CSV table of C-alpha atoms in Angstrom, one decimal:
chain,number,residue,atom,x,y,z
Y,1,ASN,CA,-77.0,-155.3,3.9
Y,2,ARG,CA,-76.7,-156.5,0.4
Y,3,VAL,CA,-75.7,-153.0,-0.8
Y,4,LYS,CA,-73.2,-152.7,2.0
Y,5,SER,CA,-71.6,-156.1,1.2
Y,6,GLN,CA,-71.3,-155.2,-2.5
Y,7,ALA,CA,-69.8,-151.9,-1.6
Y,8,THR,CA,-67.1,-153.5,0.4
Y,9,LEU,CA,-66.0,-155.6,-2.5
Y,10,LEU,CA,-65.4,-152.6,-4.8
Y,11,PRO,CA,-61.7,-151.9,-5.4
Y,12,PRO,CA,-60.3,-148.6,-4.1
Y,13,TYR,CA,-60.2,-145.7,-6.5
Y,14,PRO,CA,-58.3,-142.3,-6.2
Y,15,SER,CA,-60.4,-139.8,-4.2
Y,16,SER,CA,-63.0,-142.5,-3.7
Y,17,LYS,CA,-64.3,-140.7,-0.6
Y,18,ASN,CA,-65.5,-137.9,-2.9
Y,19,ILE,CA,-67.6,-140.1,-5.2
Y,20,ASN,CA,-70.8,-141.9,-4.6
Y,21,TYR,CA,-71.7,-145.6,-4.8
Y,22,THR,CA,-73.1,-145.4,-8.4
Y,23,GLU,CA,-69.9,-143.7,-9.6
Y,24,ARG,CA,-67.8,-146.4,-7.9
Y,25,ILE,CA,-69.8,-149.1,-9.6
Y,26,PHE,CA,-69.1,-147.4,-12.9
Y,27,LEU,CA,-65.4,-147.0,-12.3
Y,28,TRP,CA,-65.2,-150.7,-11.2
Y,29,LYS,CA,-66.8,-151.9,-14.4
Y,30,MET,CA,-64.4,-149.7,-16.4
Y,31,ALA,CA,-61.3,-151.1,-14.7
Y,32,GLY,CA,-61.4,-154.4,-16.5
Y,33,ARG,CA,-61.7,-153.1,-20.0
Y,34,VAL,CA,-59.3,-154.4,-22.7
Y,35,ASP,CA,-58.6,-153.6,-26.3
Y,36,LEU,CA,-58.9,-156.0,-29.3
Y,37,ASP,CA,-55.5,-157.6,-28.5
Y,38,GLY,CA,-56.4,-158.2,-24.8
Y,39,ASN,CA,-54.3,-155.3,-23.5
Y,40,PRO,CA,-55.8,-153.2,-20.6
Y,41,ILE,CA,-57.2,-149.9,-21.8
Y,42,LYS,CA,-55.8,-147.0,-19.7
Y,43,PRO,CA,-58.0,-143.9,-19.1
Y,44,MET,CA,-56.9,-141.1,-21.5
Y,45,THR,CA,-57.6,-137.5,-22.1
Y,46,ILE,CA,-59.1,-136.7,-25.5
Y,47,CYS,CA,-59.1,-133.2,-27.0
Y,48,MET,CA,-62.2,-133.2,-29.3
Y,49,ILE,CA,-62.3,-130.3,-31.7
Y,50,GLY,CA,-65.9,-129.9,-33.0
Y,51,ALA,CA,-67.3,-131.8,-30.0
Y,52,GLY,CA,-70.6,-129.8,-30.1
Y,53,GLY,CA,-71.6,-131.0,-33.5
Y,54,PHE,CA,-73.6,-134.0,-34.8
Y,55,ILE,CA,-70.8,-136.6,-34.7
Y,56,GLY,CA,-69.1,-135.0,-31.7
Y,57,SER,CA,-72.2,-135.1,-29.5
Y,58,HIS,CA,-72.7,-138.8,-30.2
Y,59,LEU,CA,-69.0,-139.6,-29.6
Y,60,CYS,CA,-69.0,-137.6,-26.3
Y,61,GLU,CA,-72.1,-139.5,-25.1
Y,62,LYS,CA,-70.5,-142.9,-25.8
Y,63,LEU,CA,-67.2,-141.9,-24.2
Y,64,MET,CA,-68.9,-140.6,-21.1
Y,65,SER,CA,-71.3,-143.6,-20.6
Y,66,GLU,CA,-68.9,-146.4,-21.5
Y,67,THR,CA,-65.4,-145.4,-20.7
Y,68,PRO,CA,-63.4,-143.6,-17.9
Y,69,HIS,CA,-61.8,-141.3,-20.5
Y,70,THR,CA,-61.8,-137.5,-20.0
Y,71,VAL,CA,-62.9,-135.2,-22.9
Y,72,LEU,CA,-61.7,-131.6,-23.5
Y,73,ALA,CA,-64.6,-130.6,-25.7
Y,74,VAL,CA,-63.7,-127.7,-28.0
Y,75,ASP,CA,-66.3,-125.9,-30.1
Y,76,VAL,CA,-68.1,-122.5,-30.4
Y,77,TYR,CA,-71.5,-124.1,-29.7
Y,78,SER,CA,-72.5,-126.5,-26.9
Y,79,ASP,CA,-76.2,-127.0,-27.5
Y,80,LYS,CA,-76.0,-130.6,-28.6
Y,81,ILE,CA,-73.9,-131.7,-25.6
Y,82,LYS,CA,-75.5,-129.5,-22.9
Y,83,HIS,CA,-77.1,-132.5,-21.4
Y,84,LEU,CA,-73.6,-133.9,-20.7
Y,85,LEU,CA,-72.3,-130.6,-19.2
Y,86,GLU,CA,-75.0,-130.0,-16.6
Y,87,PRO,CA,-73.7,-130.6,-13.0
Y,88,THR,CA,-75.1,-133.9,-11.9
Y,89,SER,CA,-74.1,-137.0,-9.8
Y,90,LEU,CA,-73.8,-139.1,-13.0
Y,91,PRO,CA,-70.6,-141.1,-13.3
Y,92,TRP,CA,-69.1,-138.7,-15.9
Y,93,ASN,CA,-69.4,-135.7,-13.7
Y,94,GLY,CA,-66.2,-133.7,-14.2
Y,95,ARG,CA,-64.9,-135.9,-17.0
Y,96,ILE,CA,-66.1,-133.6,-19.8
Y,97,GLN,CA,-64.9,-129.9,-19.9
Y,98,PHE,CA,-66.3,-127.5,-22.5
Y,99,HIS,CA,-63.9,-124.9,-24.0
Y,100,ARG,CA,-65.6,-122.3,-26.1
Y,101,ILE,CA,-62.8,-121.8,-28.7
Y,102,ASN,CA,-62.8,-120.8,-32.3
Y,103,ILE,CA,-59.7,-122.6,-33.6
Y,104,LYS,CA,-59.1,-119.9,-36.2
Y,105,ASN,CA,-57.6,-117.5,-33.8
Y,106,ASP,CA,-57.3,-118.9,-30.2
Y,107,SER,CA,-53.9,-119.5,-28.7
Y,108,ARG,CA,-55.4,-121.8,-26.1
Y,109,LEU,CA,-55.7,-124.6,-28.6
Y,110,GLU,CA,-52.1,-125.8,-28.4
Y,111,GLY,CA,-52.3,-126.0,-24.6
Y,112,LEU,CA,-55.3,-128.2,-24.7
Y,113,ILE,CA,-53.7,-130.5,-27.3
Y,114,LYS,CA,-50.6,-130.7,-25.1
Y,115,MET,CA,-52.8,-131.7,-22.1
Y,116,ALA,CA,-54.4,-134.5,-24.1
Y,117,ASP,CA,-53.2,-138.0,-25.1
Y,118,LEU,CA,-55.2,-137.9,-28.3
Y,119,THR,CA,-56.8,-135.2,-30.5
Y,120,VAL,CA,-59.9,-135.9,-32.5
Y,121,ASN,CA,-60.5,-133.2,-35.1
Y,122,LEU,CA,-64.1,-133.0,-36.3
Y,123,ALA,CA,-64.2,-129.3,-37.2
Y,124,ALA,CA,-65.3,-128.6,-40.8
Y,125,ILE,CA,-67.7,-126.8,-43.1
Y,126,CYS,CA,-69.3,-129.8,-44.6
Y,127,THR,CA,-72.7,-128.8,-46.1
Y,128,PRO,CA,-72.9,-129.0,-49.9
Y,129,ALA,CA,-75.0,-125.8,-50.1
Y,130,ASP,CA,-71.9,-124.0,-48.8
Y,131,TYR,CA,-69.4,-125.3,-51.3
Y,132,ASN,CA,-70.6,-123.0,-54.1
Y,133,THR,CA,-71.7,-120.0,-52.0
Y,134,ARG,CA,-68.8,-120.0,-49.5
Y,135,PRO,CA,-65.9,-121.7,-51.3
Y,136,LEU,CA,-63.3,-119.5,-49.6
Y,137,ASP,CA,-64.7,-120.3,-46.1
Y,138,THR,CA,-64.9,-124.0,-47.1
Y,139,ILE,CA,-61.3,-124.1,-48.1
Y,140,TYR,CA,-60.0,-122.2,-45.1
Y,141,SER,CA,-62.1,-124.2,-42.7
Y,142,ASN,CA,-61.1,-127.6,-44.0
Y,143,PHE,CA,-57.4,-126.9,-44.8
Y,144,ILE,CA,-56.0,-123.7,-43.4
Y,145,ASP,CA,-57.7,-124.0,-40.0
Y,146,ALA,CA,-56.7,-127.6,-39.7
Y,147,LEU,CA,-53.0,-126.9,-40.2
Y,148,PRO,CA,-52.3,-125.7,-36.6
Y,149,VAL,CA,-54.0,-128.8,-35.3
Y,150,VAL,CA,-51.8,-131.1,-37.3
Y,151,LYS,CA,-48.7,-129.0,-36.4
Y,152,TYR,CA,-49.4,-129.0,-32.7
Y,153,CYS,CA,-50.0,-132.8,-32.6
Y,154,SER,CA,-46.8,-133.5,-34.6
Y,155,GLU,CA,-44.6,-131.2,-32.6
Y,156,ASN,CA,-45.8,-132.4,-29.3
Y,157,GLY,CA,-45.9,-136.1,-30.1
Y,158,LYS,CA,-49.7,-136.4,-29.8
Y,159,ARG,CA,-51.8,-138.9,-31.6
Y,160,LEU,CA,-54.4,-137.5,-34.1
Y,161,ILE,CA,-57.7,-138.9,-35.5
Y,162,HIS,CA,-58.7,-136.6,-38.3
Y,163,PHE,CA,-62.1,-136.6,-39.9
Y,164,SER,CA,-62.0,-136.4,-43.7
Y,165,THR,CA,-64.8,-137.3,-46.1
Y,166,CYS,CA,-65.9,-139.7,-48.8
Y,167,GLU,CA,-65.9,-136.6,-51.0
Y,168,VAL,CA,-62.2,-137.0,-51.5
Y,169,TYR,CA,-62.9,-139.7,-54.0
Y,170,GLY,CA,-64.9,-137.3,-56.2
Y,171,LYS,CA,-66.4,-139.1,-59.2
Y,172,THR,CA,-66.1,-142.8,-59.9
Y,173,ILE,CA,-64.3,-144.2,-63.0
Y,174,GLY,CA,-67.6,-145.6,-64.0
Y,175,ALA,CA,-69.1,-142.1,-64.3
Y,176,PHE,CA,-66.9,-141.5,-67.5
Y,177,LEU,CA,-68.0,-144.7,-69.2
Y,178,PRO,CA,-70.9,-144.8,-71.7
Y,179,GLU,CA,-74.2,-145.1,-70.0
Y,180,ASP,CA,-74.9,-148.5,-71.7
Y,181,SER,CA,-71.4,-149.9,-70.9
Y,182,PRO,CA,-71.6,-153.2,-69.0
Y,183,LEU,CA,-68.4,-152.1,-67.1
Y,184,ARG,CA,-70.6,-149.6,-65.2
Y,185,GLN,CA,-71.8,-152.7,-63.3
Y,186,ASP,CA,-68.3,-153.9,-62.5
Y,187,PRO,CA,-67.4,-153.1,-58.8
Y,188,ALA,CA,-63.9,-152.2,-59.9
Y,189,TYR,CA,-65.3,-149.0,-61.5
Y,190,PHE,CA,-67.4,-147.8,-58.6
Y,191,VAL,CA,-66.4,-149.4,-55.2
Y,192,LEU,CA,-64.1,-147.0,-53.5
Y,193,SER,CA,-60.9,-148.3,-51.9
Y,194,GLU,CA,-58.7,-146.3,-49.6
Y,195,GLU,CA,-55.5,-147.7,-51.1
Y,196,ALA,CA,-56.4,-148.0,-54.8
Y,197,SER,CA,-59.2,-145.7,-56.0
Y,198,PRO,CA,-58.2,-142.4,-57.7
Y,199,CYS,CA,-59.5,-139.1,-56.6
Y,200,ILE,CA,-61.3,-137.5,-59.6
Y,201,PHE,CA,-62.8,-134.0,-59.4
Y,202,GLY,CA,-64.6,-131.8,-61.8
Y,203,PRO,CA,-63.2,-128.6,-63.4
Y,204,ILE,CA,-62.0,-125.7,-61.3
Y,205,GLU,CA,-65.1,-123.6,-62.2
Y,206,LYS,CA,-67.2,-126.3,-60.5
Y,207,GLN,CA,-66.7,-124.9,-57.0
Y,208,ARG,CA,-68.6,-127.8,-55.4
Y,209,TRP,CA,-65.2,-129.6,-55.3
Y,210,SER,CA,-63.6,-126.9,-53.1
Y,211,TYR,CA,-64.5,-129.1,-50.1
Y,212,ALA,CA,-63.1,-132.3,-51.5
Y,213,CYS,CA,-59.9,-130.7,-52.6
Y,214,ALA,CA,-59.3,-129.0,-49.2
Y,215,LYS,CA,-60.0,-132.3,-47.4
Y,216,GLN,CA,-57.7,-134.3,-49.8
Y,217,LEU,CA,-54.9,-131.8,-49.3
Y,218,ILE,CA,-55.0,-132.0,-45.5
Y,219,GLU,CA,-55.0,-135.8,-45.7
Y,220,ARG,CA,-51.9,-135.6,-47.8
Y,221,LEU,CA,-50.3,-133.2,-45.3
Y,222,ILE,CA,-51.2,-135.5,-42.4
Y,223,TYR,CA,-49.8,-138.5,-44.2
Y,224,ALA,CA,-46.6,-136.6,-45.0
Y,225,GLU,CA,-46.2,-135.6,-41.3
Y,226,GLY,CA,-46.5,-139.3,-40.4
Y,227,ALA,CA,-43.9,-140.3,-43.0
Y,228,GLU,CA,-41.4,-137.6,-42.3
Y,229,ASN,CA,-41.9,-136.6,-38.6
Y,230,GLY,CA,-43.5,-139.7,-37.1
Y,231,LEU,CA,-47.0,-138.3,-36.4
Y,232,GLU,CA,-49.3,-141.0,-35.2
Y,233,PHE,CA,-52.5,-140.5,-37.1
Y,234,THR,CA,-55.7,-142.1,-38.3
Y,235,ILE,CA,-57.9,-140.6,-41.0
Y,236,VAL,CA,-61.6,-141.3,-41.1
Y,237,ARG,CA,-63.6,-141.0,-44.4
Y,238,PRO,CA,-67.4,-141.0,-43.4
Y,239,PHE,CA,-69.9,-142.1,-46.0
Y,240,ASN,CA,-73.2,-140.3,-45.2
Y,241,TRP,CA,-73.6,-140.8,-41.4
Y,242,ILE,CA,-77.2,-140.0,-40.4
Y,243,GLY,CA,-79.2,-140.0,-37.2
Y,244,PRO,CA,-80.6,-137.7,-34.5
Y,245,ARG,CA,-79.1,-134.2,-34.2
Y,246,MET,CA,-77.9,-134.2,-37.7
Y,247,ASP,CA,-77.7,-130.6,-39.0
Y,248,PHE,CA,-80.6,-128.3,-38.3
Y,249,ILE,CA,-84.2,-127.6,-39.3
Y,250,PRO,CA,-84.3,-124.2,-41.1
Y,251,GLY,CA,-85.9,-121.4,-39.1
Y,252,ILE,CA,-86.3,-123.6,-36.0
Y,253,ASP,CA,-82.8,-124.4,-34.7
Y,254,GLY,CA,-80.9,-122.9,-37.6
Y,255,PRO,CA,-81.0,-120.0,-40.1
Y,256,SER,CA,-84.2,-119.7,-42.2
Y,257,GLU,CA,-82.2,-119.3,-45.4
Y,258,GLY,CA,-80.0,-122.3,-44.7
Y,259,VAL,CA,-79.9,-125.5,-46.7
Y,260,PRO,CA,-78.9,-128.5,-44.6
Y,261,ARG,CA,-77.7,-131.9,-45.8
Y,262,VAL,CA,-80.1,-134.3,-47.4
Y,263,LEU,CA,-81.6,-136.0,-44.3
Y,264,ALA,CA,-82.4,-132.7,-42.5
Y,265,CYS,CA,-83.5,-131.1,-45.8
Y,266,PHE,CA,-86.0,-133.9,-46.5
Y,267,SER,CA,-87.0,-133.9,-42.8
Y,268,ASN,CA,-87.8,-130.2,-43.0
Y,269,ASN,CA,-90.1,-130.8,-46.0
Y,270,LEU,CA,-91.8,-133.7,-44.3
Y,271,LEU,CA,-92.4,-131.7,-41.1
Y,272,ARG,CA,-93.9,-128.9,-43.2
Y,273,HIS,CA,-95.9,-131.3,-45.3
Y,274,GLU,CA,-94.2,-130.1,-48.4
Y,275,PRO,CA,-92.9,-132.1,-51.4
Y,276,LEU,CA,-89.3,-133.2,-51.1
Y,277,LYS,CA,-87.0,-131.5,-53.6
Y,278,LEU,CA,-85.0,-133.9,-55.8
Y,279,VAL,CA,-81.9,-132.3,-57.3
Y,280,ASP,CA,-81.6,-133.2,-61.0
Y,281,GLY,CA,-84.1,-136.0,-60.5
Y,282,GLY,CA,-82.4,-137.6,-57.5
Y,283,HIS,CA,-80.5,-140.1,-59.6
Y,284,SER,CA,-77.2,-140.0,-57.7
Y,285,GLN,CA,-76.6,-143.1,-55.6
Y,286,ARG,CA,-75.4,-143.1,-52.0
Y,287,THR,CA,-74.9,-145.4,-49.1
Y,288,PHE,CA,-76.2,-144.3,-45.6
Y,289,ILE,CA,-75.0,-145.5,-42.2
Y,290,TYR,CA,-76.6,-145.0,-38.8
Y,291,ILE,CA,-74.6,-142.7,-36.5
Y,292,LYS,CA,-74.5,-145.2,-33.7
Y,293,ASP,CA,-72.9,-147.9,-35.9
Y,294,ALA,CA,-70.3,-145.4,-37.2
Y,295,ILE,CA,-69.5,-144.2,-33.7
Y,296,GLU,CA,-68.7,-147.8,-32.8
Y,297,ALA,CA,-66.0,-147.8,-35.5
Y,298,VAL,CA,-64.5,-144.5,-34.2
Y,299,PHE,CA,-64.6,-146.0,-30.7
Y,300,LEU,CA,-62.4,-148.9,-31.8
Y,301,MET,CA,-60.0,-146.5,-33.5
Y,302,ILE,CA,-59.6,-144.5,-30.3
Y,303,GLU,CA,-59.0,-147.5,-28.1
Y,304,ASN,CA,-56.8,-149.6,-30.5
Y,305,PRO,CA,-54.0,-147.3,-31.6
Y,306,ALA,CA,-51.8,-150.2,-32.6
Y,307,ARG,CA,-54.3,-151.3,-35.1
Y,308,ALA,CA,-55.5,-147.9,-36.2
Y,309,ASN,CA,-52.4,-145.7,-36.5
Y,310,GLY,CA,-51.2,-145.0,-40.0
Y,311,HIS,CA,-54.5,-146.1,-41.6
Y,312,ILE,CA,-57.2,-144.4,-43.6
Y,313,PHE,CA,-60.6,-145.9,-42.9
Y,314,ASN,CA,-63.8,-145.8,-45.0
Y,315,VAL,CA,-66.7,-145.9,-42.5
Y,316,GLY,CA,-70.0,-146.6,-44.2
Y,317,ASN,CA,-72.6,-149.2,-44.9
Y,318,PRO,CA,-72.4,-150.6,-48.5
Y,319,ASN,CA,-75.6,-152.6,-47.8
Y,320,ASN,CA,-77.7,-149.4,-47.5
Y,321,GLU,CA,-77.3,-148.2,-51.1
Y,322,VAL,CA,-80.2,-146.2,-52.7
Y,323,THR,CA,-80.6,-143.4,-55.1
Y,324,VAL,CA,-81.5,-140.0,-53.5
Y,325,LYS,CA,-85.0,-140.5,-55.1
Y,326,GLN,CA,-85.4,-143.9,-53.4
Y,327,LEU,CA,-84.3,-142.3,-50.1
Y,328,ALA,CA,-87.0,-139.6,-50.5
Y,329,GLU,CA,-89.6,-142.3,-51.1
Y,330,MET,CA,-88.5,-144.3,-48.1
Y,331,MET,CA,-88.4,-141.3,-45.8
Y,332,THR,CA,-91.9,-140.4,-46.9
Y,333,GLN,CA,-93.2,-143.8,-46.0
Y,334,VAL,CA,-91.3,-144.0,-42.7
Y,335,TYR,CA,-92.4,-140.5,-41.6
Y,336,SER,CA,-96.0,-141.3,-42.4
Y,337,LYS,CA,-95.7,-144.3,-40.1
Y,338,VAL,CA,-94.0,-142.5,-37.1
Y,339,SER,CA,-96.2,-139.3,-37.4
Y,340,GLY,CA,-99.5,-140.8,-38.4
Y,341,GLU,CA,-99.8,-138.2,-41.2
Y,342,THR,CA,-101.0,-139.1,-44.7
Y,343,PRO,CA,-98.3,-138.6,-47.3
Y,344,LEU,CA,-98.8,-136.0,-50.0
Y,345,GLU,CA,-100.3,-137.3,-53.3
Y,346,THR,CA,-97.2,-135.9,-55.0
Y,347,PRO,CA,-94.4,-136.4,-52.4
Y,348,THR,CA,-91.5,-135.2,-54.5
Y,349,VAL,CA,-90.7,-132.5,-57.0
Y,350,ASP,CA,-87.7,-132.2,-59.4
Y,351,VAL,CA,-85.4,-129.1,-59.2
Y,352,SER,CA,-82.2,-128.4,-61.1
Y,353,SER,CA,-78.9,-128.3,-59.3
Y,354,LYS,CA,-78.5,-124.7,-60.5
Y,355,GLU,CA,-81.8,-123.7,-59.0
Y,356,PHE,CA,-81.2,-125.5,-55.7
Y,357,TYR,CA,-77.4,-124.9,-55.1
Y,358,GLY,CA,-76.5,-122.1,-57.5
Y,359,GLU,CA,-74.0,-121.8,-60.3
Y,360,GLY,CA,-71.0,-124.1,-60.1
Y,361,TYR,CA,-72.5,-127.3,-58.7
Y,362,ASP,CA,-71.4,-130.6,-59.8
Y,363,ASP,CA,-72.2,-134.1,-58.4
Y,364,SER,CA,-70.7,-137.5,-58.0
Y,365,ASP,CA,-72.6,-140.4,-59.4
Y,366,LYS,CA,-72.2,-143.3,-57.0
Y,367,ARG,CA,-70.3,-143.9,-53.8
Y,368,ILE,CA,-69.9,-147.4,-52.4
Y,369,PRO,CA,-67.2,-147.9,-49.7
Y,370,ASP,CA,-64.8,-150.8,-49.7
Y,371,MET,CA,-64.8,-152.1,-46.1
Y,372,THR,CA,-61.8,-154.5,-46.4
Y,373,ILE,CA,-59.3,-152.4,-44.3
Y,374,ILE,CA,-61.5,-151.5,-41.4
Y,375,ASN,CA,-62.8,-155.1,-41.2
Y,376,ARG,CA,-59.3,-156.5,-41.3
Y,377,GLN,CA,-57.8,-154.0,-38.7
Y,378,LEU,CA,-60.7,-153.5,-36.3
Y,379,GLY,CA,-63.1,-156.3,-37.1
Y,380,TRP,CA,-65.9,-153.8,-37.6
Y,381,ASN,CA,-69.0,-154.1,-39.7
Y,382,PRO,CA,-72.2,-151.9,-39.7
Y,383,LYS,CA,-75.4,-153.5,-38.4
Y,384,THR,CA,-78.4,-151.2,-38.9
Y,385,SER,CA,-80.6,-151.4,-42.0
Y,386,LEU,CA,-81.6,-148.3,-43.9
Y,387,TRP,CA,-85.3,-148.7,-42.9
Y,388,ASP,CA,-84.5,-149.1,-39.2
Y,389,LEU,CA,-82.1,-146.1,-39.1
Y,390,LEU,CA,-84.6,-143.9,-40.8
Y,391,GLU,CA,-87.4,-145.0,-38.4
Y,392,SER,CA,-85.2,-144.2,-35.4
Y,393,THR,CA,-84.1,-140.9,-36.9
Y,394,LEU,CA,-87.5,-139.7,-38.1
Y,395,THR,CA,-89.1,-140.6,-34.8
Y,396,TYR,CA,-86.6,-138.3,-33.2
Y,397,GLN,CA,-87.2,-135.6,-35.8
Y,398,HIS,CA,-90.9,-135.7,-35.3
Y,399,ARG,CA,-90.8,-135.8,-31.5
Y,400,THR,CA,-88.2,-132.9,-31.4
Y,401,TYR,CA,-89.4,-130.6,-34.2
Y,402,ALA,CA,-93.0,-131.2,-35.2
Y,403,GLU,CA,-94.7,-128.8,-32.7
Y,404,ALA,CA,-92.1,-126.1,-33.2
Y,405,VAL,CA,-92.5,-126.3,-37.0
Y,406,LYS,CA,-96.3,-126.2,-36.6
Y,407,GLN,CA,-96.1,-123.0,-34.5
Y,408,ALA,CA,-93.7,-121.4,-36.9
Y,409,MET,CA,-96.0,-122.1,-39.8
Y,410,SER,CA,-99.0,-120.7,-37.9
Y,411,LYS,CA,-97.1,-117.4,-37.2
Y,412,THR,CA,-96.2,-117.1,-40.9
Y,413,THR,CA,-99.8,-117.7,-42.0
Y,414,ALA,CA,-101.0,-115.2,-39.4
Y,415,ASN,CA,-98.6,-112.5,-40.7
């Protein structure tokens, strides 16, 4: 009787006779949602390019579980979102549609962008190991392939959220000061601001900067489309987002010869009980942010266009700053805790950048995001400490990969 009485209080919803009680509860809760200015949030259709990747999969999950929005998921792979695509009676049944499209050469892309209210472009080659060995693919993927997306959004009056990178900042001003200069400690020389910091890259022969240059150029094109043709845009500059499903474990769910980004690279070593490789001593400094914190920021951009349009946002956690060497030490400790395995007596080993990445690698020294603009516009701040995000992520890594890695190593030993 209680269930019946509750059901009678639920407001009507289009085609409500075709949805079950759980779905009606979900839709009822969604009906009262408002943005940061107190305005009702209307259901929208989002074309998400690169939806099957690390960031896309987490964003799709949040959109499905917490909003009534529909997602047109565009990618060539769907492994990381297959749990969202399976036919079920869950509230989001039918609200996410997967389109297997390579945006390089598929004419269907413009049609999907026309159908959507908003396009989120996550597509990119964004692994440092590729910048030297595949510079042409890197430039094409991050600039040439993004051109039609920007064009279709601009010509059809569609809003665009484009994912760039903190790499566009390149090196800090502080990197060019003498090592003993007290100015190196002045935040003005290493904190990176969207509106003030210059973009400083290495020489052309250092192909590591192919990614940063391509990303900066597409940013400039998007900004110009906004200025000249009225494109409504938001640009996101991620600062090392990490968490479950980031990259791949070589030879398990990715190529054996592949070199993923730092978290998955170190995870692979930990799973195999091998020393973590520190490139050039691991002296570079980085900040790391938990994927779930970062997705909250993107969520606010999606649902608050009046506050987000025309802005470039750093999205990172300046409180989680460490050297890469310190990150390796922390990951070793955390993994020992979550796996119950004793750390190696020598947990790290130094390798040169030339040996690890090949000829033409160059690195930035330090990247600390200024968070003034995103805090002012969206009231957002990151929450999760580095230790907590590593514990959550490495628990996932161990649970997901440990047995598969063990079996793969056994086969290699047997052969």
